[in-house]
Amino acid sequence: MKITNIIKRSLLVSLFFTVSAQAQAKDEDTQVDKKQPNVLFIIVDDLNDYLGTFGGHPQSKTPNIDALAAQSVQFSNAHTNVPVCSPSRSSLFTGVYPHQSKDFGWTRLDQQHVVKHNKTFLELFRENGYQMFGTGKLLHHNKLKYWDEWGVQERINYGPHAFNGNKIVGHPSVPEPFRSINIVDGSFAPLTDVPKFNLDKNAKIKHAAGWGYPFAPFRYVNENDRDRLPDEQHAIWASNKLKQLEQNENDKPFFMGVGFVRPHTPLYAPKRFFDMFPLDSLQLPNIKKDDINDTPFKDNYPMSQMGLSYFKALQDSYADDEEGLKKVIQAYLACIAFMDEQLGIVVNALNNSKFKNNTIIVFTSDHGWQFGEKDYLYKNSPWEESTKIPMLWKVPGKSVAGLKVEQPMSLIDIYPTFQELANLQGSTEKSKGAGPLGGFSIAPLLDGQSEHLWQGPEGALTMMGVGIDTPIKGLAVGTNPQALWHVKVIKDLPDEYIWQQTYSYRTKDWRYIRYKDGQEELYDHQTDPFEWHNLALSKEHQQVKKELFKQMSDIIEQQ
């Protein structure tokens, strides 16, 4: 017996050292730093899935994003919680669902009557001892107090713009009426197409016509002799900051946020990026003629709704409907390729630094963009192209390189994931009246083996904030979908208005949409990936629709 016990003990000791040696070898291979992780958070404006690795457009060219995806976990079914900029970012950075905060418009985060009481995850990182560095478009309205150092000292800038000597205008090379839909959304051109104008002799000239801003000219001689675009400035600043941090002896962890504007309109980029996508061979999206006719969209949104009116204006601007769509998509792909190059500058700087093995990288977008599907050209729709976003997580020591996760998740899940991965302590509320955190940590989805530990819902919830249908005392708003966009503060909005918004719920296999008037859409993504066939009225799908509505309602009504 004694000999047997000795043998067993020896075997156990041998097994222990073998496992320990294997674990040590794994750590040595990955060289994962055990200190509190740094974070590089990159968010892009108006970016859909037109990326090589996400397959949204077969001709997109994004080598740097693709390389990052190969090192990361790719969430192939990630979605925005609001398909428009300001409320999407307010929800993302506070972790509060927009229906919980009743942020149905474009109210500033610091003025919105709920989320102004919430800590952004930026503030929570700072409270946990992180150095905070940022540049570009992160929050829709930036707060310098969140940062130890802010990058390019300028306001959010979508420019340069076509400048007529007095003000920014639509690009003169874009035909009417599309040029006049909006001086931002109706403009696209390579930088080589310098805007030219016949100046009014009586006008008070601010600065020379051509490329410029409302406040200053944009110097352009040629592609190699010009001012840098805002995204180029952000990339260079972030790259230089990483090099500077590497030389410091300060061991405090850092959070670096970089917000790239392109491909937000106006779609301007250097010509070499346009040349990557010749018009004569450019492929259009899969579009079904009159696809919008089996949806209740027009019953809820008149033709004045931006996406419908934009698409009609584009068709009216060209004799050939495909020509206009090809030109806009060419410009969009060019701006993505331009942004991809800037992302490469930042990520390469990190990968070539001592921070490589102790820095979480997150790459995502605030919402998608639609190009003619269902006669729609814009964001802010309940359909796949508008809600779907790219999402990459590279977490040293935890994430599996190249893993693709189909479990739906959304921007609301970023906040609790940061809490877990960076071990962020402290309350997420800073004063009474704060909204509850709505998301779940995606950490169990990063290793490809712990999916059963996912605590979140089966699907991702998106809300289109459409305002209110009946007046509120003291608040002059009506049925206009944009009515609440510029209201600064809305207090004590009754709960009944939560269900007067439009909701879209995406699971692995289905999309269910419930409009503000109660009408519905249902799409089976197993057989109908382009959402061409609305099954909401099909008798055989009523049970599926009922179950999806219940799942969606559980999220909306959760307190």
XYZ file of C-alpha atoms in Angstrom:
559
model
C 0.000 0.000 0.000
C 2.765 2.390 0.941
C 4.588 1.734 -2.325
C 1.347 2.235 -4.269
C 0.690 5.558 -2.530
C 4.232 6.681 -3.252
C 3.791 5.826 -6.917
C 0.445 7.675 -7.076
C 1.959 10.690 -5.351
C 4.873 10.676 -7.778
C 2.534 10.508 -10.729
C 0.490 13.431 -9.403
C 3.614 15.519 -8.845
C 4.833 14.639 -12.330
C 1.446 15.566 -13.821
C 1.451 18.856 -11.904
C 4.847 19.897 -13.240
C 3.883 18.801 -16.769
C 0.731 20.939 -16.737
C 2.628 23.828 -15.157
C 5.336 23.573 -17.818
C 2.712 23.562 -20.577
C 0.990 26.594 -19.085
C 4.339 28.373 -18.745
C 5.190 27.541 -22.354
C 1.835 28.941 -23.475
C 2.448 32.157 -21.528
C 5.954 32.412 -22.980
C 4.577 31.945 -26.493
C 1.966 34.649 -26.104
C 4.025 36.751 -23.671
C 0.863 38.116 -22.133
C 1.532 40.860 -19.610
C -0.264 40.215 -16.321
C -0.668 43.910 -15.428
C -3.995 45.720 -15.686
C -4.654 45.930 -19.449
C -4.409 49.042 -21.549
C -7.264 49.742 -23.982
C -7.223 51.035 -27.560
C -10.806 51.836 -28.516
C -11.430 52.737 -32.174
C -14.892 53.798 -33.334
C -15.751 54.758 -36.904
C -18.629 56.972 -38.025
C -21.402 55.607 -40.301
C -19.517 52.403 -41.121
C -21.571 49.407 -42.248
C -20.179 45.939 -43.034
C -18.505 46.993 -46.316
C -15.214 45.534 -45.080
C -13.245 42.680 -46.576
C -13.458 40.409 -43.557
C -17.154 41.148 -42.955
C -18.100 40.529 -46.591
C -20.633 43.338 -46.938
C -19.262 44.368 -50.335
C -17.185 41.978 -52.463
C -14.856 44.702 -53.766
C -14.016 46.511 -50.538
C -10.324 46.847 -49.737
C -9.484 46.965 -46.063
C -6.150 45.162 -45.534
C -5.498 46.684 -42.108
C -8.938 45.892 -40.704
C -8.666 42.384 -42.161
C -5.273 41.924 -40.486
C -6.702 43.090 -37.157
C -9.646 40.701 -37.583
C -7.226 37.808 -38.087
C -5.779 38.606 -34.639
C -9.165 39.199 -32.991
C -12.574 37.729 -32.293
C -14.960 38.915 -34.992
C -18.594 39.380 -34.016
C -20.349 38.801 -37.316
C -23.824 39.615 -35.995
C -23.243 42.827 -34.039
C -25.741 45.684 -34.146
C -26.270 49.255 -33.063
C -28.885 50.115 -30.456
C -29.865 53.289 -32.309
C -29.075 53.647 -36.026
C -28.137 57.324 -35.830
C -25.093 59.073 -34.362
C -25.897 61.041 -31.218
C -28.240 58.691 -29.309
C -26.167 55.682 -30.394
C -23.033 57.113 -28.811
C -24.850 58.328 -25.692
C -26.146 54.792 -25.167
C -22.800 53.166 -25.982
C -20.738 55.280 -23.583
C -23.228 55.134 -20.678
C -24.410 51.534 -21.163
C -28.057 52.630 -20.919
C -30.571 51.489 -23.537
C -32.190 54.467 -25.311
C -35.687 53.274 -24.429
C -34.612 53.268 -20.763
C -33.282 56.806 -20.937
C -36.078 57.893 -23.311
C -33.432 59.421 -25.502
C -35.627 59.530 -28.597
C -33.768 62.307 -30.375
C -30.490 64.211 -30.483
C -30.358 65.555 -26.943
C -26.781 66.057 -25.744
C -25.607 63.439 -23.263
C -24.868 66.061 -20.603
C -28.390 67.511 -21.012
C -30.404 64.315 -21.399
C -32.505 63.956 -18.264
C -31.427 60.364 -17.509
C -27.939 59.614 -18.843
C -26.524 62.899 -17.569
C -26.670 61.131 -14.185
C -24.689 58.142 -15.472
C -20.925 57.782 -15.561
C -19.570 57.123 -19.007
C -17.130 54.243 -19.100
C -14.509 56.903 -19.792
C -15.132 58.351 -16.325
C -15.060 54.865 -14.772
C -11.700 54.088 -16.398
C -10.354 57.376 -15.076
C -11.625 56.654 -11.541
C -9.823 53.303 -11.708
C -6.445 54.949 -12.252
C -6.240 54.915 -16.053
C -4.466 57.609 -18.023
C -6.993 58.900 -20.559
C -5.971 59.915 -24.081
C -8.376 60.679 -26.919
C -8.762 62.241 -30.339
C -11.421 62.439 -33.042
C -15.146 61.786 -32.875
C -15.908 59.648 -29.827
C -18.825 61.108 -27.912
C -21.088 63.141 -30.184
C -20.259 66.153 -28.014
C -16.859 65.743 -26.447
C -16.024 66.640 -22.851
C -12.375 67.574 -22.317
C -12.678 66.868 -18.586
C -12.834 63.133 -19.381
C -9.293 63.192 -20.758
C -5.805 63.706 -19.408
C -4.752 64.681 -22.892
C -6.855 65.401 -25.948
C -5.406 65.059 -29.438
C -6.203 67.279 -32.401
C -7.625 70.466 -30.949
C -10.616 71.002 -33.160
C -14.313 70.352 -33.020
C -15.787 67.335 -34.808
C -15.039 68.027 -38.437
C -16.591 66.274 -41.411
C -14.635 68.437 -43.813
C -13.054 69.788 -45.769
C -16.078 71.013 -47.652
C -16.791 72.751 -50.885
C -16.495 76.424 -49.924
C -17.904 79.166 -52.152
C -16.002 82.018 -50.511
C -18.703 82.701 -47.942
C -20.027 79.378 -46.681
C -19.782 75.628 -47.135
C -22.048 74.258 -49.841
C -22.759 71.072 -51.745
C -20.028 69.999 -54.150
C -20.673 71.617 -57.576
C -19.771 68.395 -59.428
C -22.742 66.592 -57.870
C -25.903 67.131 -59.933
C -29.159 68.511 -58.577
C -31.384 67.733 -56.791
C -29.114 65.339 -54.870
C -26.551 68.074 -54.193
C -29.134 70.067 -52.263
C -30.529 67.319 -50.024
C -27.977 68.436 -47.482
C -24.599 70.153 -47.817
C -23.034 67.198 -46.018
C -24.992 64.141 -47.171
C -25.317 65.303 -50.778
C -21.609 65.668 -51.513
C -18.947 63.275 -52.785
C -15.773 63.760 -54.832
C -12.036 63.032 -54.857
C -9.858 65.863 -53.543
C -8.511 66.372 -57.065
C -11.962 67.713 -57.996
C -11.318 71.136 -56.460
C -14.643 73.022 -56.157
C -14.938 76.016 -58.488
C -17.435 78.849 -58.115
C -18.467 82.055 -59.847
C -18.159 84.511 -56.991
C -20.713 87.216 -56.344
C -18.954 90.575 -56.724
C -20.957 91.998 -53.829
C -20.298 89.074 -51.468
C -18.276 89.518 -48.319
C -15.515 86.992 -48.875
C -14.298 85.103 -45.780
C -11.502 83.256 -47.556
C -10.729 81.847 -50.967
C -13.253 79.592 -52.648
C -12.353 75.943 -53.171
C -11.693 73.394 -50.435
C -12.237 74.817 -46.999
C -14.126 75.061 -43.736
C -16.482 77.718 -42.408
C -13.572 79.091 -40.377
C -10.446 78.476 -42.483
C -9.266 77.413 -45.936
C -7.985 73.914 -46.668
C -4.719 74.168 -48.540
C -4.682 71.915 -51.572
C -2.069 72.062 -54.327
C -2.022 68.405 -55.296
C -2.309 64.967 -53.714
C 1.204 65.211 -52.271
C 1.074 68.857 -51.262
C -1.975 69.574 -49.149
C -3.224 69.908 -45.603
C -3.894 66.680 -43.782
C -7.479 65.524 -43.446
C -8.826 65.274 -39.876
C -8.592 61.461 -39.757
C -4.962 61.629 -40.897
C -4.238 64.042 -38.066
C -5.904 61.757 -35.524
C -3.937 58.717 -36.721
C -0.607 60.542 -36.569
C -1.353 61.960 -33.124
C -2.334 58.545 -31.729
C 0.724 56.874 -33.251
C 3.057 59.520 -31.831
C 1.368 59.330 -28.433
C 1.944 55.562 -28.252
C 5.631 56.100 -29.020
C 5.825 58.790 -26.356
C 4.124 56.558 -23.768
C 6.616 53.801 -24.519
C 9.470 56.090 -23.495
C 7.814 57.068 -20.212
C 8.538 55.186 -17.022
C 4.948 55.624 -15.821
C 3.402 52.179 -15.330
C -0.184 53.387 -15.035
C -2.490 51.693 -17.572
C -3.925 53.855 -20.321
C -7.169 54.116 -22.278
C -6.798 55.580 -25.765
C -9.895 56.459 -27.772
C -9.635 57.220 -31.489
C -12.701 58.302 -33.457
C -12.441 58.260 -37.254
C -15.043 60.286 -39.160
C -14.854 58.715 -42.616
C -16.940 57.237 -44.173
C -19.363 59.810 -42.734
C -20.542 62.204 -45.436
C -19.400 64.309 -47.249
C -17.605 61.473 -49.014
C -14.297 63.185 -49.822
C -10.949 61.367 -49.972
C -7.698 61.478 -51.976
C -8.155 60.350 -55.568
C -5.981 57.241 -55.263
C -8.672 55.699 -53.083
C -11.365 56.429 -55.678
C -9.129 54.811 -58.305
C -9.290 51.537 -56.376
C -12.954 51.174 -57.395
C -13.493 51.800 -61.144
C -17.092 52.652 -61.894
C -17.320 50.394 -64.959
C -16.708 47.280 -62.844
C -18.295 48.376 -59.566
C -20.870 45.946 -58.185
C -24.161 47.173 -56.756
C -25.901 45.673 -53.700
C -28.533 42.992 -54.179
C -31.659 45.106 -54.546
C -35.170 43.827 -55.158
C -37.389 46.199 -57.118
C -40.220 47.708 -55.056
C -39.017 45.776 -52.021
C -40.420 48.396 -49.660
C -43.990 47.713 -50.800
C -44.582 44.767 -48.437
C -43.452 46.769 -45.410
C -45.382 49.253 -43.224
C -42.507 51.747 -43.385
C -44.305 54.382 -45.472
C -47.363 54.116 -43.224
C -45.184 55.249 -40.349
C -42.778 57.538 -42.186
C -43.778 59.857 -45.005
C -41.627 60.343 -48.072
C -40.057 63.278 -46.279
C -38.218 60.700 -44.159
C -34.602 61.271 -45.072
C -33.626 57.846 -46.401
C -36.554 57.659 -48.814
C -36.209 61.243 -50.016
C -32.434 60.903 -50.416
C -32.790 57.838 -52.632
C -35.436 59.512 -54.783
C -33.258 62.611 -55.152
C -30.331 60.432 -56.258
C -32.477 58.722 -58.894
C -33.794 62.094 -60.099
C -30.235 63.414 -60.473
C -29.067 60.872 -63.068
C -30.634 59.601 -66.271
C -29.460 56.120 -65.309
C -30.484 55.146 -61.771
C -27.507 52.807 -61.447
C -25.017 55.553 -62.319
C -25.838 57.659 -59.285
C -25.793 54.687 -56.938
C -22.454 53.495 -58.331
C -20.894 56.927 -57.816
C -22.064 57.177 -54.218
C -20.906 53.634 -53.405
C -17.556 54.269 -55.098
C -17.065 57.314 -52.849
C -18.126 55.348 -49.764
C -15.702 52.497 -50.511
C -12.957 55.049 -51.196
C -13.544 56.682 -47.811
C -13.475 53.282 -46.088
C -10.170 52.424 -47.774
C -8.816 55.819 -46.691
C -9.960 55.215 -43.095
C -8.465 51.709 -43.176
C -5.065 53.218 -43.941
C -5.344 55.532 -40.928
C -6.375 52.638 -38.686
C -3.309 50.749 -39.882
C -1.047 53.584 -38.716
C -2.462 53.400 -35.190
C -2.637 49.598 -34.854
C 0.841 49.110 -36.332
C 2.244 51.631 -33.858
C 0.702 49.617 -31.031
C 1.854 46.251 -32.410
C 5.415 47.573 -32.724
C 5.446 48.783 -29.117
C 5.974 47.181 -25.732
C 2.205 47.488 -25.155
C 1.264 44.868 -27.754
C 0.692 42.001 -25.329
C -1.154 43.971 -22.683
C -3.552 46.099 -24.700
C -7.172 45.304 -25.510
C -8.139 46.518 -28.980
C -11.788 47.194 -29.775
C -12.915 48.244 -33.241
C -16.504 49.143 -34.064
C -18.935 51.690 -35.540
C -21.910 53.672 -34.237
C -24.316 52.280 -36.894
C -24.513 51.172 -40.513
C -25.617 52.754 -43.791
C -28.002 51.661 -46.514
C -27.502 51.932 -50.296
C -30.805 51.554 -52.112
C -32.191 48.468 -50.430
C -35.921 49.083 -49.942
C -35.566 52.396 -51.864
C -33.587 53.773 -48.946
C -30.293 55.702 -48.864
C -29.246 56.679 -45.350
C -28.933 55.361 -41.817
C -31.792 55.323 -39.264
C -33.806 52.431 -40.657
C -34.873 49.176 -38.927
C -33.243 46.903 -41.514
C -30.025 44.911 -41.629
C -27.829 47.357 -43.562
C -28.589 50.182 -41.137
C -28.373 48.282 -37.844
C -25.462 45.934 -38.550
C -22.003 47.106 -37.506
C -18.466 45.680 -37.482
C -17.153 44.538 -34.109
C -13.664 43.212 -33.312
C -12.177 42.396 -29.890
C -8.528 41.531 -29.405
C -7.926 40.646 -25.757
C -4.429 39.269 -25.071
C -4.550 36.007 -23.167
C -8.321 35.624 -23.605
C -9.503 36.023 -27.193
C -8.972 33.392 -29.899
C -7.402 34.882 -33.012
C -9.628 34.544 -36.070
C -12.659 33.279 -34.162
C -16.011 34.332 -35.652
C -18.968 34.570 -33.265
C -22.525 34.466 -34.594
C -24.231 35.205 -31.274
C -25.970 38.568 -31.727
C -24.645 41.343 -29.501
C -24.724 45.118 -29.617
C -22.989 48.301 -28.551
C -24.778 48.186 -25.200
C -22.543 45.214 -24.277
C -19.278 47.160 -24.495
C -19.601 48.864 -21.103
C -20.060 45.691 -18.970
C -17.344 43.946 -20.989
C -14.880 46.698 -20.120
C -15.936 46.398 -16.483
C -15.038 42.708 -16.451
C -11.906 42.679 -18.593
C -10.309 45.722 -16.944
C -11.686 44.926 -13.477
C -13.277 48.367 -13.218
C -14.594 49.012 -9.710
C -17.142 51.539 -8.536
C -20.684 52.628 -9.254
C -21.790 53.478 -12.780
C -24.066 56.187 -11.360
C -22.895 59.646 -10.432
C -26.196 61.110 -9.201
C -29.827 60.246 -8.528
C -31.892 59.521 -11.628
C -29.296 57.485 -13.532
C -30.446 54.765 -15.878
C -29.653 51.056 -15.394
C -26.895 49.275 -17.325
C -28.581 47.284 -20.047
C -25.897 45.076 -21.561
C -23.931 41.946 -20.715
C -20.238 41.125 -20.801
C -19.184 39.349 -23.989
C -16.112 37.885 -22.242
C -17.574 34.320 -22.316
C -17.724 34.526 -26.116
C -14.034 35.317 -26.593
C -12.511 31.857 -26.141
C -14.872 29.817 -28.346
C -15.570 27.393 -25.493
C -17.626 29.281 -22.915
C -20.651 30.352 -24.985
C -22.913 28.569 -22.500
C -21.911 31.190 -19.934
C -23.383 34.016 -22.044
C -25.983 35.753 -19.867
C -27.436 38.081 -22.476
C -30.570 37.804 -24.634
C -30.848 35.706 -27.781
C -30.996 38.791 -29.954
C -29.855 42.417 -30.341
C -32.329 45.270 -29.909
C -32.318 48.414 -32.043
C -34.648 51.367 -31.521
C -35.537 54.044 -34.061
C -36.377 57.135 -32.044
C -39.298 58.688 -33.885
C -40.437 61.257 -31.379
C -43.980 61.368 -30.009
C -47.419 61.320 -31.596
C -49.285 63.492 -29.101
C -48.293 66.837 -27.579
C -46.729 67.112 -24.161
C -47.635 70.170 -22.124
C -45.006 72.827 -22.633
C -43.255 70.922 -25.416
C -43.986 71.923 -29.001
C -43.430 68.683 -30.860
C -45.664 66.609 -33.055
C -45.498 63.724 -35.490
C -42.369 64.889 -37.310
C -39.798 62.073 -36.893
C -37.085 64.692 -36.464
C -39.110 66.769 -33.974
C -37.128 65.741 -30.911
C -33.701 65.854 -32.495
C -32.913 69.352 -31.306
C -34.874 69.494 -28.056
C -32.315 70.087 -25.313
C -34.121 68.603 -22.314
C -37.181 66.377 -22.030
C -38.257 65.614 -18.473
C -40.920 63.280 -17.139
C -41.754 61.803 -20.536
C -44.572 59.312 -19.853
C -43.751 55.614 -20.225
C -46.405 55.257 -22.925
C -44.028 56.961 -25.363
C -41.569 54.081 -25.070
C -43.888 51.984 -27.257
C -44.399 54.837 -29.716
C -40.950 54.159 -31.130
C -40.014 51.605 -33.791
C -38.046 48.546 -32.618
C -36.000 46.011 -34.541
C -34.855 42.743 -32.955
C -32.198 40.547 -34.590
C -31.492 36.988 -33.488
C -29.161 34.523 -35.184
C -31.885 33.420 -37.615
C -34.583 36.105 -37.543
C -35.295 39.811 -37.692
C -38.531 41.045 -36.121
C -39.651 44.675 -36.485
C -42.483 46.376 -34.649
C -43.446 49.847 -35.840
C -44.804 52.646 -33.718
C -48.325 51.944 -35.054
C -48.089 48.250 -34.127
C -47.533 46.885 -37.643
C -44.783 44.318 -38.063
C -42.122 42.782 -40.275
C -40.519 39.347 -39.977
C -37.575 37.968 -41.960
C -36.028 34.498 -41.944
C -32.292 35.051 -42.362
C -31.660 31.374 -42.980
C -33.483 31.582 -46.324
C -33.769 35.335 -46.873
C -30.483 37.103 -45.980
C -31.479 40.251 -47.912
C -34.791 40.645 -46.063
C -36.861 40.563 -49.232
C -39.874 38.603 -47.983
C -41.878 39.991 -45.075
C -43.445 36.998 -43.292
C -45.287 38.962 -40.606
C -48.726 38.097 -42.022
C -47.885 34.465 -42.759
C -50.078 32.112 -40.686
C -47.349 29.518 -40.323
C -44.996 32.074 -38.745
C -47.282 33.504 -36.084
C -45.733 31.438 -33.280
C -42.223 32.524 -34.266
C -43.346 36.137 -34.356
C -45.025 35.776 -30.963
C -41.873 34.365 -29.392
C -39.661 37.083 -30.879
C -42.031 39.793 -29.684
C -41.845 38.313 -26.179
C -38.044 38.287 -26.222
C -37.997 41.873 -27.444
C -40.594 42.991 -24.887
C -38.613 41.384 -22.057
C -35.696 43.688 -22.915
C -37.825 46.802 -23.369
C -39.839 46.343 -20.183
C -36.965 45.223 -18.001
C -36.456 47.675 -15.149
